[in-house]
Amino acid sequence: QVQLVESGGGLVQPGGSLRLSCAASGSIFSINTMGWYRQAPGKERELVATMSSGGSSNYADSVKGRFTISRDNAKNTVHLQMNSLKPEDTALYYCYFNQWPYVYWGQGTQVTVSS
């Protein structure tokens, strides 16, 4: 079992920045993938960015060049630096942890981009 604790959401104006963090604890092995998904009201949950324990990253096209994912394997943490935020980035952001054959989700942290 793996537990995920997210932090860093909030309200920001368009063009602003936020940094999300997620800490994993529990039965963690060396090979896994961590990252972020988001879900806006009335929409399906979608990929934002993920990074494997080996350092390979994957981004949604909509956030490339604006968001940067990073992780600290020793601390089992993953971060999402979000710059140049747009109103369409408003969503509930979920931490994601994939350690085969299981997938774990955080409870979500709200990001609202509005003037």
mmCIF file of N, CA, C and O in Angstrom, residues 15-103:
data_model
loop_
_atom_site.group_PDB
_atom_site.id
_atom_site.type_symbol
_atom_site.label_atom_id
_atom_site.label_comp_id
_atom_site.label_asym_id
_atom_site.label_seq_id
_atom_site.Cartn_x
_atom_site.Cartn_y
_atom_site.Cartn_z
ATOM 1 N N GLY A 15 -1.161 33.965 -15.931
ATOM 2 C CA GLY A 15 0.242 34.327 -16.090
ATOM 3 C C GLY A 15 1.094 34.032 -14.877
ATOM 4 O O GLY A 15 2.327 34.117 -14.943
ATOM 5 N N GLY A 16 0.461 33.677 -13.780
ATOM 6 C CA GLY A 16 1.186 33.403 -12.551
ATOM 7 C C GLY A 16 1.748 31.993 -12.496
ATOM 8 O O GLY A 16 1.642 31.215 -13.462
ATOM 9 N N SER A 17 2.329 31.677 -11.338
ATOM 10 C CA SER A 17 2.978 30.373 -11.150
ATOM 11 C C SER A 17 2.523 29.726 -9.858
ATOM 12 O O SER A 17 2.154 30.407 -8.890
ATOM 13 N N LEU A 18 2.556 28.405 -9.867
ATOM 14 C CA LEU A 18 2.329 27.596 -8.673
ATOM 15 C C LEU A 18 3.240 26.388 -8.736
ATOM 16 O O LEU A 18 3.624 25.947 -9.827
ATOM 17 N N ARG A 19 3.527 25.840 -7.564
ATOM 18 C CA ARG A 19 4.320 24.614 -7.490
ATOM 19 C C ARG A 19 3.557 23.597 -6.655
ATOM 20 O O ARG A 19 3.227 23.868 -5.491
ATOM 21 N N LEU A 20 3.298 22.456 -7.258
ATOM 22 C CA LEU A 20 2.639 21.369 -6.554
ATOM 23 C C LEU A 20 3.681 20.350 -6.102
ATOM 24 O O LEU A 20 4.669 20.117 -6.805
ATOM 25 N N SER A 21 3.423 19.767 -4.946
ATOM 26 C CA SER A 21 4.305 18.722 -4.438
ATOM 27 C C SER A 21 3.480 17.526 -3.983
ATOM 28 O O SER A 21 2.330 17.684 -3.551
ATOM 29 N N CYS A 22 4.080 16.361 -4.077
ATOM 30 C CA CYS A 22 3.437 15.132 -3.637
ATOM 31 C C CYS A 22 4.489 14.238 -2.997
ATOM 32 O O CYS A 22 5.544 14.006 -3.595
ATOM 33 N N ALA A 23 4.187 13.766 -1.808
ATOM 34 C CA ALA A 23 5.091 12.865 -1.101
ATOM 35 C C ALA A 23 4.447 11.488 -0.979
ATOM 36 O O ALA A 23 3.286 11.383 -0.553
ATOM 37 N N ALA A 24 5.184 10.474 -1.356
ATOM 38 C CA ALA A 24 4.697 9.101 -1.272
ATOM 39 C C ALA A 24 5.341 8.393 -0.088
ATOM 40 O O ALA A 24 6.515 8.616 0.216
ATOM 41 N N SER A 25 4.569 7.539 0.554
ATOM 42 C CA SER A 25 5.095 6.731 1.657
ATOM 43 C C SER A 25 4.440 5.363 1.620
ATOM 44 O O SER A 25 3.384 5.184 1.018
ATOM 45 N N GLY A 26 5.074 4.411 2.291
ATOM 46 C CA GLY A 26 4.534 3.059 2.332
ATOM 47 C C GLY A 26 5.459 2.072 1.639
ATOM 48 O O GLY A 26 6.671 2.198 1.703
ATOM 49 N N SER A 27 4.853 1.121 0.940
ATOM 50 C CA SER A 27 5.607 0.050 0.283
ATOM 51 C C SER A 27 6.074 0.506 -1.100
ATOM 52 O O SER A 27 5.426 0.268 -2.111
ATOM 53 N N ILE A 28 7.198 1.187 -1.121
ATOM 54 C CA ILE A 28 7.716 1.776 -2.358
ATOM 55 C C ILE A 28 8.949 1.017 -2.809
ATOM 56 O O ILE A 28 9.886 0.834 -2.025
ATOM 57 N N PHE A 29 8.943 0.614 -4.068
ATOM 58 C CA PHE A 29 10.071 -0.061 -4.663
ATOM 59 C C PHE A 29 10.799 0.888 -5.601
ATOM 60 O O PHE A 29 10.342 2.001 -5.875
ATOM 61 N N SER A 30 11.929 0.450 -6.114
ATOM 62 C CA SER A 30 12.800 1.368 -6.848
ATOM 63 C C SER A 30 12.263 1.739 -8.230
ATOM 64 O O SER A 30 12.621 2.783 -8.768
ATOM 65 N N ILE A 31 11.399 0.913 -8.794
ATOM 66 C CA ILE A 31 10.894 1.184 -10.141
ATOM 67 C C ILE A 31 9.433 1.589 -10.055
ATOM 68 O O ILE A 31 8.575 0.809 -9.636
ATOM 69 N N ASN A 32 9.168 2.825 -10.441
ATOM 70 C CA ASN A 32 7.801 3.320 -10.410
ATOM 71 C C ASN A 32 7.711 4.582 -11.264
ATOM 72 O O ASN A 32 8.731 5.088 -11.748
ATOM 73 N N THR A 33 6.511 5.048 -11.425
ATOM 74 C CA THR A 33 6.265 6.308 -12.127
ATOM 75 C C THR A 33 5.397 7.195 -11.244
ATOM 76 O O THR A 33 4.401 6.725 -10.688
ATOM 77 N N MET A 34 5.789 8.440 -11.133
ATOM 78 C CA MET A 34 5.005 9.412 -10.377
ATOM 79 C C MET A 34 4.623 10.564 -11.292
ATOM 80 O O MET A 34 5.308 10.831 -12.294
ATOM 81 N N GLY A 35 3.568 11.245 -10.940
ATOM 82 C CA GLY A 35 3.202 12.387 -11.760
ATOM 83 C C GLY A 35 1.893 13.003 -11.349
ATOM 84 O O GLY A 35 1.447 12.854 -10.203
ATOM 85 N N TRP A 36 1.281 13.684 -12.325
ATOM 86 C CA TRP A 36 0.073 14.454 -12.059
ATOM 87 C C TRP A 36 -0.943 14.286 -13.183
ATOM 88 O O TRP A 36 -0.585 14.288 -14.358
ATOM 89 N N TYR A 37 -2.173 14.149 -12.774
ATOM 90 C CA TYR A 37 -3.326 14.215 -13.657
ATOM 91 C C TYR A 37 -4.211 15.347 -13.144
ATOM 92 O O TYR A 37 -4.052 15.808 -12.006
ATOM 93 N N ARG A 38 -5.146 15.788 -13.971
ATOM 94 C CA ARG A 38 -6.080 16.813 -13.533
ATOM 95 C C ARG A 38 -7.469 16.548 -14.090
ATOM 96 O O ARG A 38 -7.624 15.894 -15.105
ATOM 97 N N GLN A 39 -8.438 17.103 -13.386
ATOM 98 C CA GLN A 39 -9.830 16.948 -13.809
ATOM 99 C C GLN A 39 -10.562 18.259 -13.590
ATOM 100 O O GLN A 39 -10.674 18.735 -12.457
ATOM 101 N N ALA A 40 -11.035 18.821 -14.675
ATOM 102 C CA ALA A 40 -11.831 20.043 -14.612
ATOM 103 C C ALA A 40 -13.308 19.658 -14.520
ATOM 104 O O ALA A 40 -13.696 18.563 -14.930
ATOM 105 N N PRO A 41 -14.147 20.562 -14.007
ATOM 106 C CA PRO A 41 -15.578 20.246 -13.881
ATOM 107 C C PRO A 41 -16.182 19.861 -15.222
ATOM 108 O O PRO A 41 -15.975 20.543 -16.228
ATOM 109 N N GLY A 42 -16.886 18.738 -15.231
ATOM 110 C CA GLY A 42 -17.559 18.290 -16.438
ATOM 111 C C GLY A 42 -16.660 17.619 -17.452
ATOM 112 O O GLY A 42 -17.112 17.263 -18.548
ATOM 113 N N LYS A 43 -15.384 17.430 -17.095
ATOM 114 C CA LYS A 43 -14.447 16.815 -18.027
ATOM 115 C C LYS A 43 -13.839 15.557 -17.408
ATOM 116 O O LYS A 43 -13.883 15.355 -16.198
ATOM 117 N N GLU A 44 -13.235 14.741 -18.254
ATOM 118 C CA GLU A 44 -12.572 13.540 -17.775
ATOM 119 C C GLU A 44 -11.189 13.884 -17.212
ATOM 120 O O GLU A 44 -10.588 14.895 -17.564
ATOM 121 N N ARG A 45 -10.721 13.001 -16.361
ATOM 122 C CA ARG A 45 -9.372 13.162 -15.831
ATOM 123 C C ARG A 45 -8.372 12.996 -16.979
ATOM 124 O O ARG A 45 -8.499 12.098 -17.813
ATOM 125 N N GLU A 46 -7.357 13.860 -16.987
ATOM 126 C CA GLU A 46 -6.390 13.821 -18.078
ATOM 127 C C GLU A 46 -4.965 13.914 -17.547
ATOM 128 O O GLU A 46 -4.713 14.495 -16.483
ATOM 129 N N LEU A 47 -4.058 13.364 -18.319
ATOM 130 C CA LEU A 47 -2.637 13.431 -17.991
ATOM 131 C C LEU A 47 -2.149 14.870 -18.021
ATOM 132 O O LEU A 47 -2.489 15.639 -18.926
ATOM 133 N N VAL A 48 -1.322 15.218 -17.036
ATOM 134 C CA VAL A 48 -0.595 16.488 -17.074
ATOM 135 C C VAL A 48 0.879 16.192 -17.367
ATOM 136 O O VAL A 48 1.429 16.634 -18.360
ATOM 137 N N ALA A 49 1.510 15.449 -16.474
ATOM 138 C CA ALA A 49 2.919 15.089 -16.646
ATOM 139 C C ALA A 49 3.251 13.925 -15.734
ATOM 140 O O ALA A 49 2.704 13.820 -14.624
ATOM 141 N N THR A 50 4.134 13.064 -16.208
ATOM 142 C CA THR A 50 4.637 11.966 -15.387
ATOM 143 C C THR A 50 6.144 11.842 -15.560
ATOM 144 O O THR A 50 6.716 12.310 -16.560
ATOM 145 N N MET A 51 6.768 11.213 -14.576
ATOM 146 C CA MET A 51 8.207 10.956 -14.653
ATOM 147 C C MET A 51 8.497 9.608 -14.023
ATOM 148 O O MET A 51 8.024 9.327 -12.906
ATOM 149 N N SER A 52 9.269 8.797 -14.729
ATOM 150 C CA SER A 52 9.632 7.489 -14.196
ATOM 151 C C SER A 52 10.765 7.632 -13.189
ATOM 152 O O SER A 52 11.439 8.675 -13.127
ATOM 153 N N SER A 53 10.995 6.582 -12.435
ATOM 154 C CA SER A 53 12.099 6.602 -11.484
ATOM 155 C C SER A 53 13.443 6.674 -12.202
ATOM 156 O O SER A 53 14.439 7.086 -11.613
ATOM 157 N N GLY A 54 13.449 6.332 -13.479
ATOM 158 C CA GLY A 54 14.669 6.454 -14.275
ATOM 159 C C GLY A 54 14.868 7.832 -14.884
ATOM 160 O O GLY A 54 15.902 8.097 -15.500
ATOM 161 N N GLY A 55 13.872 8.700 -14.724
ATOM 162 C CA GLY A 55 14.014 10.077 -15.168
ATOM 163 C C GLY A 55 13.318 10.418 -16.484
ATOM 164 O O GLY A 55 13.370 11.566 -16.928
ATOM 165 N N SER A 56 12.643 9.464 -17.091
ATOM 166 C CA SER A 56 11.927 9.759 -18.337
ATOM 167 C C SER A 56 10.630 10.493 -18.024
ATOM 168 O O SER A 56 9.875 10.069 -17.150
ATOM 169 N N SER A 57 10.373 11.572 -18.752
ATOM 170 C CA SER A 57 9.189 12.384 -18.495
ATOM 171 C C SER A 57 8.252 12.386 -19.700
ATOM 172 O O SER A 57 8.669 12.139 -20.832
ATOM 173 N N ASN A 58 6.997 12.675 -19.393
ATOM 174 C CA ASN A 58 5.950 12.721 -20.410
ATOM 175 C C ASN A 58 5.019 13.874 -20.052
ATOM 176 O O ASN A 58 4.593 13.980 -18.898
ATOM 177 N N TYR A 59 4.701 14.725 -21.025
ATOM 178 C CA TYR A 59 3.859 15.887 -20.781
ATOM 179 C C TYR A 59 2.670 15.900 -21.732
ATOM 180 O O TYR A 59 2.785 15.502 -22.888
ATOM 181 N N ALA A 60 1.571 16.429 -21.256
ATOM 182 C CA ALA A 60 0.467 16.740 -22.152
ATOM 183 C C ALA A 60 0.889 17.888 -23.060
ATOM 184 O O ALA A 60 1.605 18.802 -22.630
ATOM 185 N N ASP A 61 0.436 17.860 -24.293
ATOM 186 C CA ASP A 61 0.797 18.934 -25.232
ATOM 187 C C ASP A 61 0.390 20.300 -24.711
ATOM 188 O O ASP A 61 1.080 21.297 -24.939
ATOM 189 N N SER A 62 -0.707 20.353 -23.995
ATOM 190 C CA SER A 62 -1.248 21.633 -23.530
ATOM 191 C C SER A 62 -0.377 22.306 -22.476
ATOM 192 O O SER A 62 -0.531 23.503 -22.219
ATOM 193 N N VAL A 63 0.541 21.561 -21.864
ATOM 194 C CA VAL A 63 1.368 22.153 -20.801
ATOM 195 C C VAL A 63 2.845 22.201 -21.162
ATOM 196 O O VAL A 63 3.648 22.774 -20.413
ATOM 197 N N LYS A 64 3.218 21.642 -22.298
ATOM 198 C CA LYS A 64 4.629 21.646 -22.695
ATOM 199 C C LYS A 64 5.145 23.072 -22.802
ATOM 200 O O LYS A 64 4.490 23.942 -23.369
ATOM 201 N N GLY A 65 6.332 23.275 -22.249
ATOM 202 C CA GLY A 65 6.933 24.598 -22.269
ATOM 203 C C GLY A 65 6.495 25.497 -21.132
ATOM 204 O O GLY A 65 7.088 26.564 -20.917
ATOM 205 N N ARG A 66 5.458 25.094 -20.397
ATOM 206 C CA ARG A 66 4.979 25.900 -19.264
ATOM 207 C C ARG A 66 5.139 25.176 -17.928
ATOM 208 O O ARG A 66 5.417 25.804 -16.909
ATOM 209 N N PHE A 67 4.963 23.865 -17.945
ATOM 210 C CA PHE A 67 5.055 23.069 -16.716
ATOM 211 C C PHE A 67 6.327 22.233 -16.749
ATOM 212 O O PHE A 67 6.754 21.758 -17.810
ATOM 213 N N THR A 68 6.902 22.034 -15.571
ATOM 214 C CA THR A 68 8.088 21.193 -15.447
ATOM 215 C C THR A 68 7.910 20.228 -14.286
ATOM 216 O O THR A 68 7.611 20.653 -13.157
ATOM 217 N N ILE A 69 8.087 18.952 -14.573
ATOM 218 C CA ILE A 69 7.988 17.941 -13.530
ATOM 219 C C ILE A 69 9.389 17.548 -13.069
ATOM 220 O O ILE A 69 10.327 17.517 -13.873
ATOM 221 N N SER A 70 9.506 17.294 -11.781
ATOM 222 C CA SER A 70 10.771 16.834 -11.223
ATOM 223 C C SER A 70 10.467 15.881 -10.070
ATOM 224 O O SER A 70 9.351 15.882 -9.536
ATOM 225 N N ARG A 71 11.434 15.082 -9.720
ATOM 226 C CA ARG A 71 11.229 14.166 -8.603
ATOM 227 C C ARG A 71 12.527 13.903 -7.859
ATOM 228 O O ARG A 71 13.615 14.080 -8.419
ATOM 229 N N ASP A 72 12.373 13.521 -6.620
ATOM 230 C CA ASP A 72 13.495 13.165 -5.772
ATOM 231 C C ASP A 72 13.267 11.712 -5.346
ATOM 232 O O ASP A 72 12.417 11.450 -4.487
ATOM 233 N N ASN A 73 13.997 10.800 -5.936
ATOM 234 C CA ASN A 73 13.772 9.378 -5.653
ATOM 235 C C ASN A 73 14.103 9.029 -4.202
ATOM 236 O O ASN A 73 13.468 8.168 -3.604
ATOM 237 N N ALA A 74 15.095 9.693 -3.647
ATOM 238 C CA ALA A 74 15.490 9.387 -2.270
ATOM 239 C C ALA A 74 14.391 9.769 -1.280
ATOM 240 O O ALA A 74 14.223 9.114 -0.251
ATOM 241 N N LYS A 75 13.638 10.817 -1.615
ATOM 242 C CA LYS A 75 12.572 11.288 -0.720
ATOM 243 C C LYS A 75 11.190 10.842 -1.184
ATOM 244 O O LYS A 75 10.192 11.146 -0.533
ATOM 245 N N ASN A 76 11.133 10.163 -2.321
ATOM 246 C CA ASN A 76 9.841 9.717 -2.881
ATOM 247 C C ASN A 76 8.879 10.883 -3.058
ATOM 248 O O ASN A 76 7.705 10.811 -2.659
ATOM 249 N N THR A 77 9.370 11.947 -3.611
ATOM 250 C CA THR A 77 8.549 13.126 -3.859
ATOM 251 C C THR A 77 8.571 13.484 -5.346
ATOM 252 O O THR A 77 9.547 13.207 -6.051
ATOM 253 N N VAL A 78 7.485 14.107 -5.773
ATOM 254 C CA VAL A 78 7.395 14.613 -7.137
ATOM 255 C C VAL A 78 6.836 16.029 -7.064
ATOM 256 O O VAL A 78 5.995 16.339 -6.204
ATOM 257 N N HIS A 79 7.346 16.880 -7.937
ATOM 258 C CA HIS A 79 6.936 18.281 -7.951
ATOM 259 C C HIS A 79 6.495 18.667 -9.358
ATOM 260 O O HIS A 79 6.996 18.123 -10.343
ATOM 261 N N LEU A 80 5.593 19.643 -9.398
ATOM 262 C CA LEU A 80 5.155 20.175 -10.687
ATOM 263 C C LEU A 80 5.243 21.690 -10.601
ATOM 264 O O LEU A 80 4.460 22.321 -9.887
ATOM 265 N N GLN A 81 6.188 22.256 -11.309
ATOM 266 C CA GLN A 81 6.317 23.706 -11.397
ATOM 267 C C GLN A 81 5.455 24.169 -12.561
ATOM 268 O O GLN A 81 5.681 23.755 -13.704
ATOM 269 N N MET A 82 4.470 25.008 -12.261
ATOM 270 C CA MET A 82 3.529 25.463 -13.273
ATOM 271 C C MET A 82 3.710 26.954 -13.481
ATOM 272 O O MET A 82 3.479 27.742 -12.554
ATOM 273 N N ASN A 83 4.128 27.337 -14.655
ATOM 274 C CA ASN A 83 4.333 28.737 -15.006
ATOM 275 C C ASN A 83 3.364 29.147 -16.105
ATOM 276 O O ASN A 83 2.780 28.300 -16.782
ATOM 277 N N SER A 84 3.229 30.442 -16.287
ATOM 278 C CA SER A 84 2.351 30.982 -17.337
ATOM 279 C C SER A 84 0.976 30.321 -17.288
ATOM 280 O O SER A 84 0.431 29.898 -18.317
ATOM 281 N N LEU A 85 0.417 30.268 -16.106
ATOM 282 C CA LEU A 85 -0.865 29.583 -15.932
ATOM 283 C C LEU A 85 -1.991 30.305 -16.661
ATOM 284 O O LEU A 85 -2.012 31.537 -16.760
ATOM 285 N N LYS A 86 -2.909 29.495 -17.177
ATOM 286 C CA LYS A 86 -4.051 29.991 -17.938
ATOM 287 C C LYS A 86 -5.348 29.577 -17.233
ATOM 288 O O LYS A 86 -5.363 28.584 -16.499
ATOM 289 N N PRO A 87 -6.431 30.294 -17.476
ATOM 290 C CA PRO A 87 -7.709 29.894 -16.871
ATOM 291 C C PRO A 87 -8.072 28.437 -17.182
ATOM 292 O O PRO A 87 -8.671 27.768 -16.334
ATOM 293 N N GLU A 88 -7.703 27.965 -18.341
ATOM 294 C CA GLU A 88 -8.028 26.581 -18.701
ATOM 295 C C GLU A 88 -7.202 25.542 -17.943
ATOM 296 O O GLU A 88 -7.452 24.336 -18.064
ATOM 297 N N ASP A 89 -6.239 25.987 -17.168
ATOM 298 C CA ASP A 89 -5.501 25.080 -16.281
ATOM 299 C C ASP A 89 -6.256 24.827 -14.977
ATOM 300 O O ASP A 89 -5.841 23.992 -14.171
ATOM 301 N N THR A 90 -7.334 25.545 -14.771
ATOM 302 C CA THR A 90 -8.130 25.366 -13.558
ATOM 303 C C THR A 90 -8.683 23.950 -13.492
ATOM 304 O O THR A 90 -9.335 23.480 -14.429
ATOM 305 N N ALA A 91 -8.382 23.270 -12.394
ATOM 306 C CA ALA A 91 -8.797 21.866 -12.242
ATOM 307 C C ALA A 91 -8.390 21.371 -10.871
ATOM 308 O O ALA A 91 -7.642 22.043 -10.145
ATOM 309 N N LEU A 92 -8.872 20.176 -10.561
ATOM 310 C CA LEU A 92 -8.393 19.450 -9.390
ATOM 311 C C LEU A 92 -7.225 18.586 -9.866
ATOM 312 O O LEU A 92 -7.392 17.785 -10.793
ATOM 313 N N TYR A 93 -6.075 18.798 -9.257
ATOM 314 C CA TYR A 93 -4.863 18.105 -9.672
ATOM 315 C C TYR A 93 -4.600 16.924 -8.731
ATOM 316 O O TYR A 93 -4.535 17.103 -7.506
ATOM 317 N N TYR A 94 -4.420 15.755 -9.331
ATOM 318 C CA TYR A 94 -4.228 14.528 -8.564
ATOM 319 C C TYR A 94 -2.802 14.009 -8.721
ATOM 320 O O TYR A 94 -2.293 13.893 -9.849
ATOM 321 N N CYS A 95 -2.194 13.691 -7.621
ATOM 322 C CA CYS A 95 -0.911 12.998 -7.654
ATOM 323 C C CYS A 95 -1.148 11.553 -8.071
ATOM 324 O O CYS A 95 -2.134 10.921 -7.653
ATOM 325 N N TYR A 96 -0.232 11.025 -8.869
ATOM 326 C CA TYR A 96 -0.357 9.697 -9.470
ATOM 327 C C TYR A 96 0.894 8.904 -9.156
ATOM 328 O O TYR A 96 2.016 9.419 -9.280
ATOM 329 N N PHE A 97 0.695 7.652 -8.755
ATOM 330 C CA PHE A 97 1.822 6.775 -8.442
ATOM 331 C C PHE A 97 1.538 5.402 -9.033
ATOM 332 O O PHE A 97 0.553 4.763 -8.654
ATOM 333 N N ASN A 98 2.390 5.001 -9.949
ATOM 334 C CA ASN A 98 2.204 3.731 -10.647
ATOM 335 C C ASN A 98 3.376 2.813 -10.325
ATOM 336 O O ASN A 98 4.512 3.096 -10.703
ATOM 337 N N GLN A 99 3.062 1.775 -9.592
ATOM 338 C CA GLN A 99 4.079 0.776 -9.248
ATOM 339 C C GLN A 99 3.444 -0.565 -9.573
ATOM 340 O O GLN A 99 2.635 -1.078 -8.799
ATOM 341 N N TRP A 100 3.839 -1.115 -10.690
ATOM 342 C CA TRP A 100 3.171 -2.298 -11.228
ATOM 343 C C TRP A 100 2.980 -3.367 -10.168
ATOM 344 O O TRP A 100 3.925 -3.647 -9.401
ATOM 345 N N PRO A 101 1.781 -3.964 -10.057
ATOM 346 C CA PRO A 101 0.618 -3.772 -10.926
ATOM 347 C C PRO A 101 -0.414 -2.789 -10.378
ATOM 348 O O PRO A 101 -1.573 -2.828 -10.785
ATOM 349 N N TYR A 102 -0.004 -1.937 -9.463
ATOM 350 C CA TYR A 102 -0.972 -1.054 -8.799
ATOM 351 C C TYR A 102 -0.795 0.411 -9.191
ATOM 352 O O TYR A 102 0.313 0.866 -9.488
ATOM 353 N N VAL A 103 -1.906 1.136 -9.161
ATOM 354 C CA VAL A 103 -1.915 2.586 -9.366
ATOM 355 C C VAL A 103 -2.585 3.222 -8.159
ATOM 356 O O VAL A 103 -3.652 2.772 -7.722
#
